[in-house]
Amino acid sequence: MAQPIALLSVYDKTNLIELAQGLQKAGVRLLGSGGTAKKIRDAGIPIESAGILARSIPSDEQDLKAQNIAPISIVVCNLYPFEATISQPNCTLANAVEEIDIGGVTLLRAAAKNHERVSILSNPADYADFLNAWTEGQGDVGQSFRSKLALKAFEQTAKYDEAISGYFREQYASAELSADKLAGSVQRMALRYGANPHQKPAQAYVTEGELPFKVLSGSPGYINLLDALNSYALVKELQEALDLPAAASFKHVSPAGAAVGVELDETEKKVYGVDDLKEPLTLLASAYARARGADRMSSFGDFIALSAPCDLATARIISREVSDGIIAPGYSDEALDVLRKKKAGKYCVLQIDPSYTPSAIETKQVYGIHLQQKRNDCKIGAELFQNIVTQNKDLSSAATIDLIVATLALKYTQSNSVAYAFHGAIVGIGAGQQSRIHCTRLAGGKADLWWLRHHPRVLDLPFKKGVKRAEKANAIDLYVSGEVLEGGEKEQWDGLFESAVKPLTDTEKKEWATKLDGVACSSDAFFPFPDNVHRAKKSGVKYLAAPSGSVMDAECIKAADEHNIVFAHTSLRLFHH
């Protein structure tokens, strides 16, 4: 058997002498480069100043023999400290470039590629275990050990390349760069901080192509982008499914409201606070009015998504609301002028490329662990609701639209979730609850308050002139919810009105509730018990959709039949996390 050969070329010389001594004692011939060879020689260990890629096949062995080259069995190599260098506050571009290892990466990959024969040691922590395995195996550490070392080397070079590309992405392709320093398309955007102010640094980036959105005004934050990208995905799907412009109002990565463009009647215009708008209401403006008006308390400070270019009427509505930002595929000149004046020019306006398609595979990291899955690209349309399992099978086209709106909203809502929809708009959504019935109650309670805002006495509340929209929304919410006010809070509430306001009685509320009918309700997973069906009925639900699979499916269908509800069993669970 020919004498085994080890090639050593390392930057990090931790445990190097111990490894060299162990290899020499085991009869391994040592080859080294530069400083590595010098350090080993200085320790009194013989080393020569040789082919890694040669395979154990006849043709390669013949080539080695013809060229008088001995095959290398062990490669010891690690890389220049690029990440440590760029982490220094005074690091210059020249410093960073100097620490980009070229030969080391080549050695690692060449050796790892041929791990069927070659052992590649890229981490000093592995030296002792390797020596033990080499000694016990009499010069053969085994294929499993070589495979483990090869994987580690490949992971190290991948991480190294990622650090280098990330650094140069920041230097040459970041949105903050001036035109003379920007080398091409924008791939990265620095953010002030992450989810909280202490979570720094933070950024948004892509590893190929360019960022699919650009900032026209303001500066988006980490949560802004979570809301913007999720909400735009929702409205884009709504428009594709229903061929109507769509709008969404997002807060903390779930929709407070979402709607498609259905014209508002005079009562709805008043409920949604757009009856005094000078510009004619477009379908897009109507969609946002409905989305914002579903739950005005939750929409306070929302991030808005539009499926179509923002027009002037929509911008006028937005300009009057407390909102953090908007994302849309475009803006008319007049609309952009209105939005850029909002929040003293700090209102966040994002324009997204409508042709952008995300990768089919998505990855997230939780507690240092990477989780990967196929993107939820399921399509939701009328065909999803064809399996009607109740006696009443009369599913109207309007109800189908509402079920599509509710179900698509669930696709982008933190689970568990249940949504109620009416007239092409979400009217109540229960998000992020561990219990299904609590989702149904929460969404139903919001739908009930939404409907009470249509009550004639609510529409005729005698607000004083000058009361702000947000103050009106809060006052109305307190009024319809029947919240008991005392002390200074009661005085403040009374002070918003020209005259004393009598509360709505329980009888009035119950009587008004009976006037709501034809609401659609969808669930992101099956109903485990019929209590969900009974609760939904109390909020005017006539149409239900949920996946089958519960041991109580038959009981839930029985409950739906009791209330003459149309119940469609879908084959699609829509958990979103």
XYZ file of C-alpha atoms in Angstrom:
577
model
C 0.000 0.000 0.000
C 1.352 3.428 -0.989
C 2.132 5.883 1.769
C -0.933 8.127 2.451
C -0.475 11.840 1.839
C -2.018 14.802 3.651
C -2.141 18.343 2.252
C -2.326 21.055 4.907
C -3.182 24.683 4.090
C -4.993 26.581 6.858
C -5.568 30.131 8.101
C -6.781 29.075 11.545
C -3.854 27.109 12.943
C -5.646 25.957 16.100
C -4.579 22.379 16.994
C -2.457 22.251 13.827
C 0.751 20.992 15.445
C -1.068 18.244 17.338
C -2.712 17.114 14.102
C 0.601 17.141 12.188
C 2.327 15.164 14.942
C -0.452 12.603 14.978
C -0.419 12.203 11.203
C 3.370 11.839 11.122
C 3.286 9.141 13.794
C 0.607 7.342 11.764
C 2.979 7.225 8.803
C 1.305 9.944 6.729
C 3.435 12.025 4.348
C 2.819 15.739 4.921
C 2.577 18.392 2.224
C 2.043 22.014 3.161
C 1.753 25.526 1.779
C 3.187 28.857 2.903
C 2.697 29.730 6.551
C 1.187 26.332 7.331
C 4.332 24.486 6.227
C 6.549 26.973 8.054
C 4.685 26.542 11.341
C 4.910 22.757 11.098
C 8.613 22.834 10.174
C 9.317 25.221 13.047
C 7.820 22.588 15.340
C 10.398 20.109 14.056
C 7.964 18.057 12.000
C 9.015 17.029 8.469
C 6.786 18.483 5.750
C 7.214 18.977 1.992
C 6.601 22.205 0.196
C 1.558 17.332 -5.160
C -3.706 15.280 -6.802
C -6.856 15.919 -4.763
C -9.392 15.240 -7.497
C -7.953 11.883 -8.526
C -10.591 9.156 -8.169
C -10.057 5.500 -7.355
C -10.779 4.423 -10.918
C -8.351 2.874 -13.440
C -8.133 5.880 -15.774
C -7.274 8.340 -12.955
C -4.773 5.918 -11.415
C -3.055 5.506 -14.792
C -2.829 9.287 -15.195
C -1.256 9.694 -11.743
C 1.287 6.974 -12.501
C 2.151 8.467 -15.897
C 2.689 11.921 -14.355
C 4.494 10.538 -11.315
C 1.939 12.171 -8.995
C 0.950 10.606 -5.695
C -2.749 10.793 -4.726
C -3.603 12.903 -1.676
C -5.722 11.173 0.962
C -6.182 14.007 3.485
C -6.711 17.723 2.987
C -6.632 20.104 5.932
C -7.878 23.562 5.042
C -9.839 26.495 6.445
C -10.506 29.983 5.179
C -9.497 33.599 5.675
C -11.711 35.244 8.354
C -13.934 37.248 5.993
C -16.920 37.548 8.350
C -14.751 38.589 11.273
C -13.085 41.217 9.095
C -16.275 42.862 7.816
C -17.724 42.914 11.332
C -15.046 45.411 12.355
C -16.406 48.989 12.432
C -13.383 50.396 10.574
C -13.369 47.750 7.822
C -12.821 49.241 4.363
C -13.749 47.735 1.028
C -10.063 47.019 0.442
C -9.826 45.211 3.791
C -12.810 43.050 2.899
C -11.495 42.187 -0.550
C -8.145 41.187 0.898
C -9.828 38.615 3.148
C -11.671 36.803 0.347
C -10.086 33.367 0.235
C -9.662 31.906 -3.254
C -7.333 28.940 -3.022
C -8.799 27.728 0.245
C -12.311 27.518 -1.170
C -10.929 25.639 -4.166
C -9.157 23.146 -1.920
C -12.236 22.595 0.212
C -14.512 21.994 -2.742
C -12.020 19.864 -4.650
C -11.402 17.618 -1.668
C -15.055 17.450 -0.646
C -16.095 16.606 -4.193
C -13.853 13.532 -4.075
C -14.857 12.453 -0.559
C -15.241 8.873 -1.730
C -11.474 8.742 -1.219
C -10.324 12.033 0.321
C -10.867 13.215 3.910
C -11.345 17.004 4.123
C -10.710 18.587 7.522
C -12.120 22.127 7.560
C -12.659 22.556 11.289
C -9.908 22.244 13.932
C -12.456 20.765 16.306
C -12.476 17.606 14.169
C -8.732 16.940 14.286
C -8.660 14.760 17.416
C -11.582 12.575 16.349
C -10.038 12.176 12.910
C -6.688 11.059 14.309
C -8.405 8.484 16.503
C -10.451 7.170 13.576
C -7.377 7.104 11.320
C -5.388 5.147 13.868
C -8.177 2.702 14.705
C -8.950 2.164 11.029
C -5.283 1.754 10.127
C -5.404 4.539 7.594
C -9.113 4.326 6.679
C -11.579 6.474 8.655
C -14.526 4.967 6.780
C -16.908 6.369 4.205
C -19.391 7.690 6.772
C -16.723 9.836 8.437
C -15.483 11.145 5.074
C -19.055 11.971 4.025
C -19.630 13.879 7.256
C -16.459 15.897 6.736
C -17.387 16.609 3.105
C -20.822 17.923 4.062
C -19.239 20.189 6.651
C -16.838 21.556 4.024
C -19.636 22.210 1.526
C -21.654 23.988 4.223
C -18.634 26.102 5.135
C -18.038 27.240 1.555
C -21.753 27.962 1.097
C -21.805 30.094 4.243
C -18.614 31.820 3.144
C -20.056 32.664 -0.277
C -23.273 33.882 1.362
C -21.291 36.256 3.593
C -19.355 37.598 0.617
C -22.430 38.106 -1.576
C -24.278 39.710 1.338
C -21.446 42.152 1.915
C -21.219 43.176 -1.725
C -25.009 43.354 -2.007
C -24.822 45.988 0.705
C -21.934 47.769 -1.037
C -23.302 47.738 -4.584
C -27.072 46.955 -4.640
C -28.654 48.618 -1.598
C -31.533 51.071 -1.894
C -29.751 53.645 0.288
C -26.839 54.050 -2.140
C -26.444 57.097 -4.322
C -26.800 56.635 -8.072
C -23.044 56.748 -8.639
C -22.446 53.892 -6.166
C -25.378 51.709 -7.175
C -23.941 49.073 -9.509
C -27.239 47.798 -10.913
C -30.673 46.745 -9.718
C -31.628 47.225 -6.069
C -31.510 43.905 -4.215
C -31.463 45.110 -0.635
C -33.042 47.646 1.682
C -31.770 48.471 5.168
C -34.493 48.735 7.807
C -34.394 50.858 10.953
C -34.912 47.776 13.112
C -36.730 44.453 13.137
C -40.007 43.694 14.886
C -38.854 45.771 17.891
C -36.443 48.714 18.265
C -33.790 46.612 20.011
C -33.650 44.118 17.124
C -30.851 45.563 15.016
C -29.591 45.264 12.350
C -32.484 44.485 10.008
C -32.857 44.340 6.259
C -35.002 43.143 3.376
C -33.245 41.527 0.421
C -33.395 39.077 -2.448
C -30.542 36.813 -3.539
C -31.287 37.043 -7.247
C -33.025 39.498 -9.525
C -34.153 42.700 -7.835
C -36.476 43.734 -5.028
C -39.994 43.594 -6.527
C -41.032 46.867 -4.898
C -39.696 50.382 -4.632
C -40.285 53.148 -2.124
C -42.018 56.242 -3.499
C -42.408 57.971 -0.138
C -41.545 57.390 3.500
C -39.529 54.512 4.892
C -40.974 51.028 5.502
C -40.253 49.107 8.677
C -39.923 45.373 9.223
C -43.577 44.875 10.252
C -44.698 47.256 7.497
C -43.144 44.913 4.950
C -44.663 41.826 6.566
C -48.073 43.482 6.252
C -47.415 44.922 2.804
C -46.264 41.700 1.175
C -48.920 39.502 2.784
C -51.709 41.954 2.031
C -50.673 42.462 -1.579
C -50.612 38.700 -2.129
C -54.192 38.605 -0.824
C -55.587 41.397 -2.993
C -53.783 40.125 -6.075
C -55.445 36.741 -5.612
C -58.827 38.342 -4.957
C -58.686 40.251 -8.236
C -57.505 37.176 -10.136
C -60.310 35.069 -8.642
C -63.178 37.532 -9.065
C -62.009 39.938 -11.780
C -62.780 42.864 -9.485
C -60.390 45.398 -7.930
C -59.574 44.472 -4.355
C -58.310 46.186 -1.221
C -57.113 45.006 2.161
C -56.439 46.633 5.517
C -53.729 44.748 7.436
C -52.501 44.926 11.018
C -49.816 42.663 12.466
C -49.777 40.220 9.572
C -53.521 39.543 9.469
C -56.318 41.353 7.644
C -58.539 43.641 9.678
C -60.616 43.849 6.520
C -60.583 42.911 2.849
C -63.020 43.529 0.032
C -63.587 43.584 -3.700
C -65.084 46.441 -5.665
C -68.838 46.332 -5.094
C -70.715 49.630 -5.300
C -71.857 51.177 -2.025
C -75.471 52.163 -1.454
C -76.277 55.417 0.341
C -76.481 53.803 3.772
C -73.158 52.027 3.290
C -71.510 55.267 2.199
C -72.556 56.800 5.498
C -71.520 53.755 7.544
C -68.079 53.786 5.937
C -67.699 57.554 6.221
C -67.399 58.326 2.516
C -70.784 59.963 1.926
C -69.117 63.389 1.871
C -66.367 62.476 -0.581
C -66.255 64.982 -3.456
C -64.719 62.580 -5.970
C -67.012 59.917 -7.486
C -66.436 56.559 -5.826
C -64.595 54.141 -8.100
C -64.855 50.380 -7.570
C -61.354 50.442 -6.084
C -62.326 53.231 -3.681
C -65.439 51.273 -2.715
C -63.287 48.216 -2.052
C -61.038 50.110 0.335
C -63.972 51.825 2.039
C -65.427 48.372 2.751
C -62.084 46.901 3.826
C -61.350 49.783 6.192
C -64.915 49.869 7.466
C -65.148 46.212 8.399
C -63.457 46.801 11.752
C -62.426 50.419 12.096
C -60.911 49.876 15.514
C -58.558 47.168 14.266
C -57.779 49.091 11.063
C -56.452 52.090 12.991
C -52.859 52.508 11.780
C -53.254 49.884 9.051
C -51.113 48.993 6.079
C -53.171 49.101 2.895
C -52.909 46.912 -0.188
C -54.593 47.586 -3.521
C -54.733 45.168 -6.426
C -54.978 47.941 -9.021
C -53.253 51.324 -9.454
C -54.408 53.776 -6.805
C -56.752 56.442 -8.152
C -57.588 59.865 -6.749
C -60.841 58.826 -5.020
C -59.077 56.013 -3.167
C -56.206 58.294 -2.204
C -58.679 60.857 -0.833
C -60.225 58.232 1.449
C -56.798 57.092 2.632
C -55.681 60.660 3.273
C -58.390 61.025 5.936
C -57.529 57.837 7.818
C -54.800 57.008 10.339
C -52.645 54.605 8.352
C -48.988 53.526 8.217
C -48.632 52.908 4.517
C -49.833 51.479 1.239
C -48.652 49.044 -1.425
C -50.088 49.005 -4.942
C -48.955 48.193 -8.490
C -49.117 51.868 -9.439
C -50.476 55.332 -8.675
C -52.041 58.072 -10.726
C -50.129 61.343 -10.534
C -52.963 62.966 -8.583
C -53.203 60.049 -6.130
C -49.458 59.996 -5.507
C -49.458 63.733 -4.886
C -52.166 63.309 -2.218
C -50.420 60.384 -0.517
C -47.000 62.028 -0.469
C -48.448 64.881 1.583
C -49.755 62.520 4.260
C -47.894 62.442 7.612
C -45.814 65.435 6.565
C -44.264 63.442 3.730
C -43.411 60.421 5.886
C -46.322 58.243 4.795
C -44.960 54.985 3.363
C -45.872 54.470 -0.283
C -44.639 51.298 -1.973
C -45.035 50.353 -5.615
C -44.825 46.640 -6.394
C -44.154 44.975 -9.710
C -47.442 43.186 -10.552
C -45.578 40.620 -12.653
C -43.459 39.471 -9.706
C -43.798 35.782 -8.843
C -42.196 34.489 -5.634
C -40.199 31.278 -5.492
C -42.153 28.036 -5.285
C -40.264 27.107 -2.110
C -40.323 29.316 0.989
C -37.984 29.151 3.967
C -38.223 30.669 7.431
C -36.010 30.391 10.471
C -37.295 29.721 13.972
C -34.885 29.571 16.913
C -32.005 28.952 14.556
C -33.740 26.116 12.703
C -34.616 26.478 9.023
C -38.111 25.343 8.040
C -38.890 24.926 4.363
C -42.084 24.176 2.488
C -43.798 24.543 -0.846
C -45.477 27.924 -1.018
C -49.234 27.842 -0.494
C -50.133 28.466 -4.124
C -53.564 26.819 -4.077
C -56.210 28.574 -6.149
C -59.542 29.436 -4.577
C -62.571 29.754 -6.818
C -66.206 28.745 -7.120
C -65.296 25.094 -7.742
C -64.065 24.823 -4.150
C -67.638 25.068 -2.866
C -69.330 22.498 -5.115
C -69.569 19.768 -2.465
C -72.676 20.994 -0.641
C -73.539 18.531 2.117
C -76.752 20.055 3.498
C -80.368 19.780 2.377
C -80.312 23.417 1.256
C -78.057 23.557 -1.797
C -79.075 26.993 -3.087
C -75.711 28.746 -3.325
C -76.189 32.050 -5.145
C -73.514 33.776 -7.211
C -73.362 36.627 -4.670
C -72.875 34.116 -1.847
C -70.117 32.406 -3.829
C -68.293 35.727 -4.138
C -68.567 36.205 -0.378
C -67.265 32.690 0.314
C -64.305 33.302 -1.996
C -63.528 36.594 -0.234
C -63.802 34.980 3.208
C -61.740 31.924 2.267
C -58.993 33.877 0.532
C -58.761 36.169 3.550
C -58.209 33.096 5.732
C -55.315 32.019 3.512
C -53.439 35.108 4.747
C -54.713 35.192 8.353
C -52.867 33.802 11.374
C -54.487 30.496 12.348
C -56.798 29.373 13.736
C -59.136 31.677 11.854
C -62.764 32.130 10.831
C -64.090 34.890 8.573
C -67.539 36.320 7.873
C -68.227 38.138 4.584
C -71.120 40.106 3.107
C -71.489 42.134 -0.092
C -67.975 41.238 -1.236
C -66.286 42.279 2.000
C -65.027 40.805 5.249
C -67.335 41.944 8.059
C -65.748 39.986 10.884
C -62.585 37.950 11.278
C -61.359 35.887 14.213
C -57.611 35.382 13.939
C -54.912 33.577 15.854
C -57.097 31.774 18.388
C -56.186 28.334 19.720
C -59.855 27.349 19.899
C -62.087 27.171 16.816
C -65.205 28.300 18.692
C -63.352 31.341 19.979
C -62.499 32.229 16.371
C -66.140 31.872 15.404
C -67.317 33.955 18.368
C -64.696 36.633 17.835
C -65.482 36.964 14.136
C -69.215 36.833 14.856
C -68.935 39.488 17.544
C -67.130 41.796 15.115
C -69.769 41.129 12.455
C -72.474 41.967 14.987
C -70.836 45.305 15.816
C -70.345 46.007 12.110
C -74.047 45.449 11.532
C -75.082 47.588 14.527
C -73.175 50.476 12.960
C -75.865 50.394 10.264
C -78.610 51.030 12.833
C -80.486 54.294 12.140
C -79.805 55.579 15.645
C -76.068 55.056 15.156
C -76.131 56.822 11.794
C -77.947 59.762 13.432
C -75.615 60.196 16.414
C -75.337 63.977 16.998
C -71.567 64.424 16.895
C -70.238 67.918 17.421
C -68.488 69.600 14.533
C -64.744 69.044 14.567
C -64.808 65.575 16.101
C -62.103 63.556 14.352
C -62.797 60.386 12.412
C -60.816 58.226 14.821
C -62.704 59.703 17.779
C -66.009 58.994 16.041
C -64.978 55.414 15.316
C -64.033 54.848 18.951
C -67.209 56.493 20.248
C -69.405 54.413 17.939
C -67.608 51.236 18.957
C -68.225 51.996 22.621
C -71.870 52.789 21.847
C -72.735 49.659 19.861
C -70.749 47.343 22.152
C -72.657 48.618 25.190
C -69.478 49.327 27.136
C -70.308 50.788 30.558
C -68.489 54.107 30.955
C -67.818 55.885 34.212
C -66.105 58.986 35.536
C -63.817 60.897 33.212
C -64.251 58.404 30.380
C -68.034 58.954 30.470
C -67.577 62.737 30.532
C -65.194 62.597 27.603
C -67.611 60.427 25.612
C -70.602 62.677 26.384
C -68.546 65.687 25.341
C -68.382 64.452 21.750
C -72.120 65.028 21.186
C -74.382 68.021 20.771
C -77.030 66.428 22.984
C -77.508 63.493 25.337
C -77.428 60.072 23.688
C -79.624 57.244 24.888
C -78.069 53.774 24.771
C -79.331 51.069 22.450
C -81.420 48.635 24.458
C -80.942 44.886 24.294
C -84.331 44.623 22.637
C -83.322 47.090 19.932
C -80.060 45.217 19.317
C -81.785 41.840 19.073
C -84.448 43.196 16.766
C -81.817 44.779 14.512
C -79.758 41.574 14.459
C -82.691 39.673 12.930
C -82.538 41.964 9.890
C -79.114 40.652 8.840
C -79.294 37.597 6.628
C -77.226 36.027 3.865
C -73.806 36.314 5.505
C -71.103 33.852 4.371
C -68.731 32.232 6.837
C -65.570 30.266 6.110
C -63.175 28.398 8.392
C -59.504 27.584 7.743
C -60.004 24.067 9.166
C -62.911 21.791 10.061
C -65.486 22.639 12.699
C -64.806 20.231 15.596
C -68.244 20.766 17.148
C -71.649 22.060 15.989
C -71.456 24.990 18.413
C -69.610 26.862 15.661
C -72.581 26.455 13.327
C -75.067 27.616 15.957
C -72.914 30.665 16.783
C -72.491 31.596 13.124
C -76.254 31.565 12.612
C -76.659 34.224 15.326
C -74.729 36.643 13.105
C -76.917 36.155 10.033
C -74.871 33.368 8.429
C -76.685 31.500 5.676
C -73.646 30.075 3.862
C -70.851 28.037 5.415
C -67.609 26.600 4.076
C -65.093 24.445 5.930
C -62.948 21.398 5.249
C -64.361 18.037 6.218
C -62.520 15.629 8.482
C -64.033 16.129 11.914
C -65.500 13.157 13.791
C -68.402 15.553 14.370
C -68.994 16.356 10.700
C -72.414 14.713 10.748
C -73.470 16.734 13.812
C -72.265 19.974 12.206
C -74.257 19.174 9.048
C -77.300 18.406 11.215
C -76.941 21.816 12.914
C -76.681 23.524 9.529
C -79.841 21.749 8.354
C -81.604 22.899 11.516
C -80.951 26.506 10.490
C -81.472 25.914 6.734
C -77.827 26.896 6.112
C -76.031 26.005 2.889
C -72.884 24.152 3.996
C -70.069 23.360 1.555
C -67.393 20.883 2.551
C -64.094 21.853 0.963
C -61.023 19.691 0.572
C -58.638 22.471 1.539
C -57.140 23.322 4.917
C -55.655 26.819 5.053
C -53.477 27.131 8.140
C -51.205 30.172 7.963
C -48.280 30.838 10.321
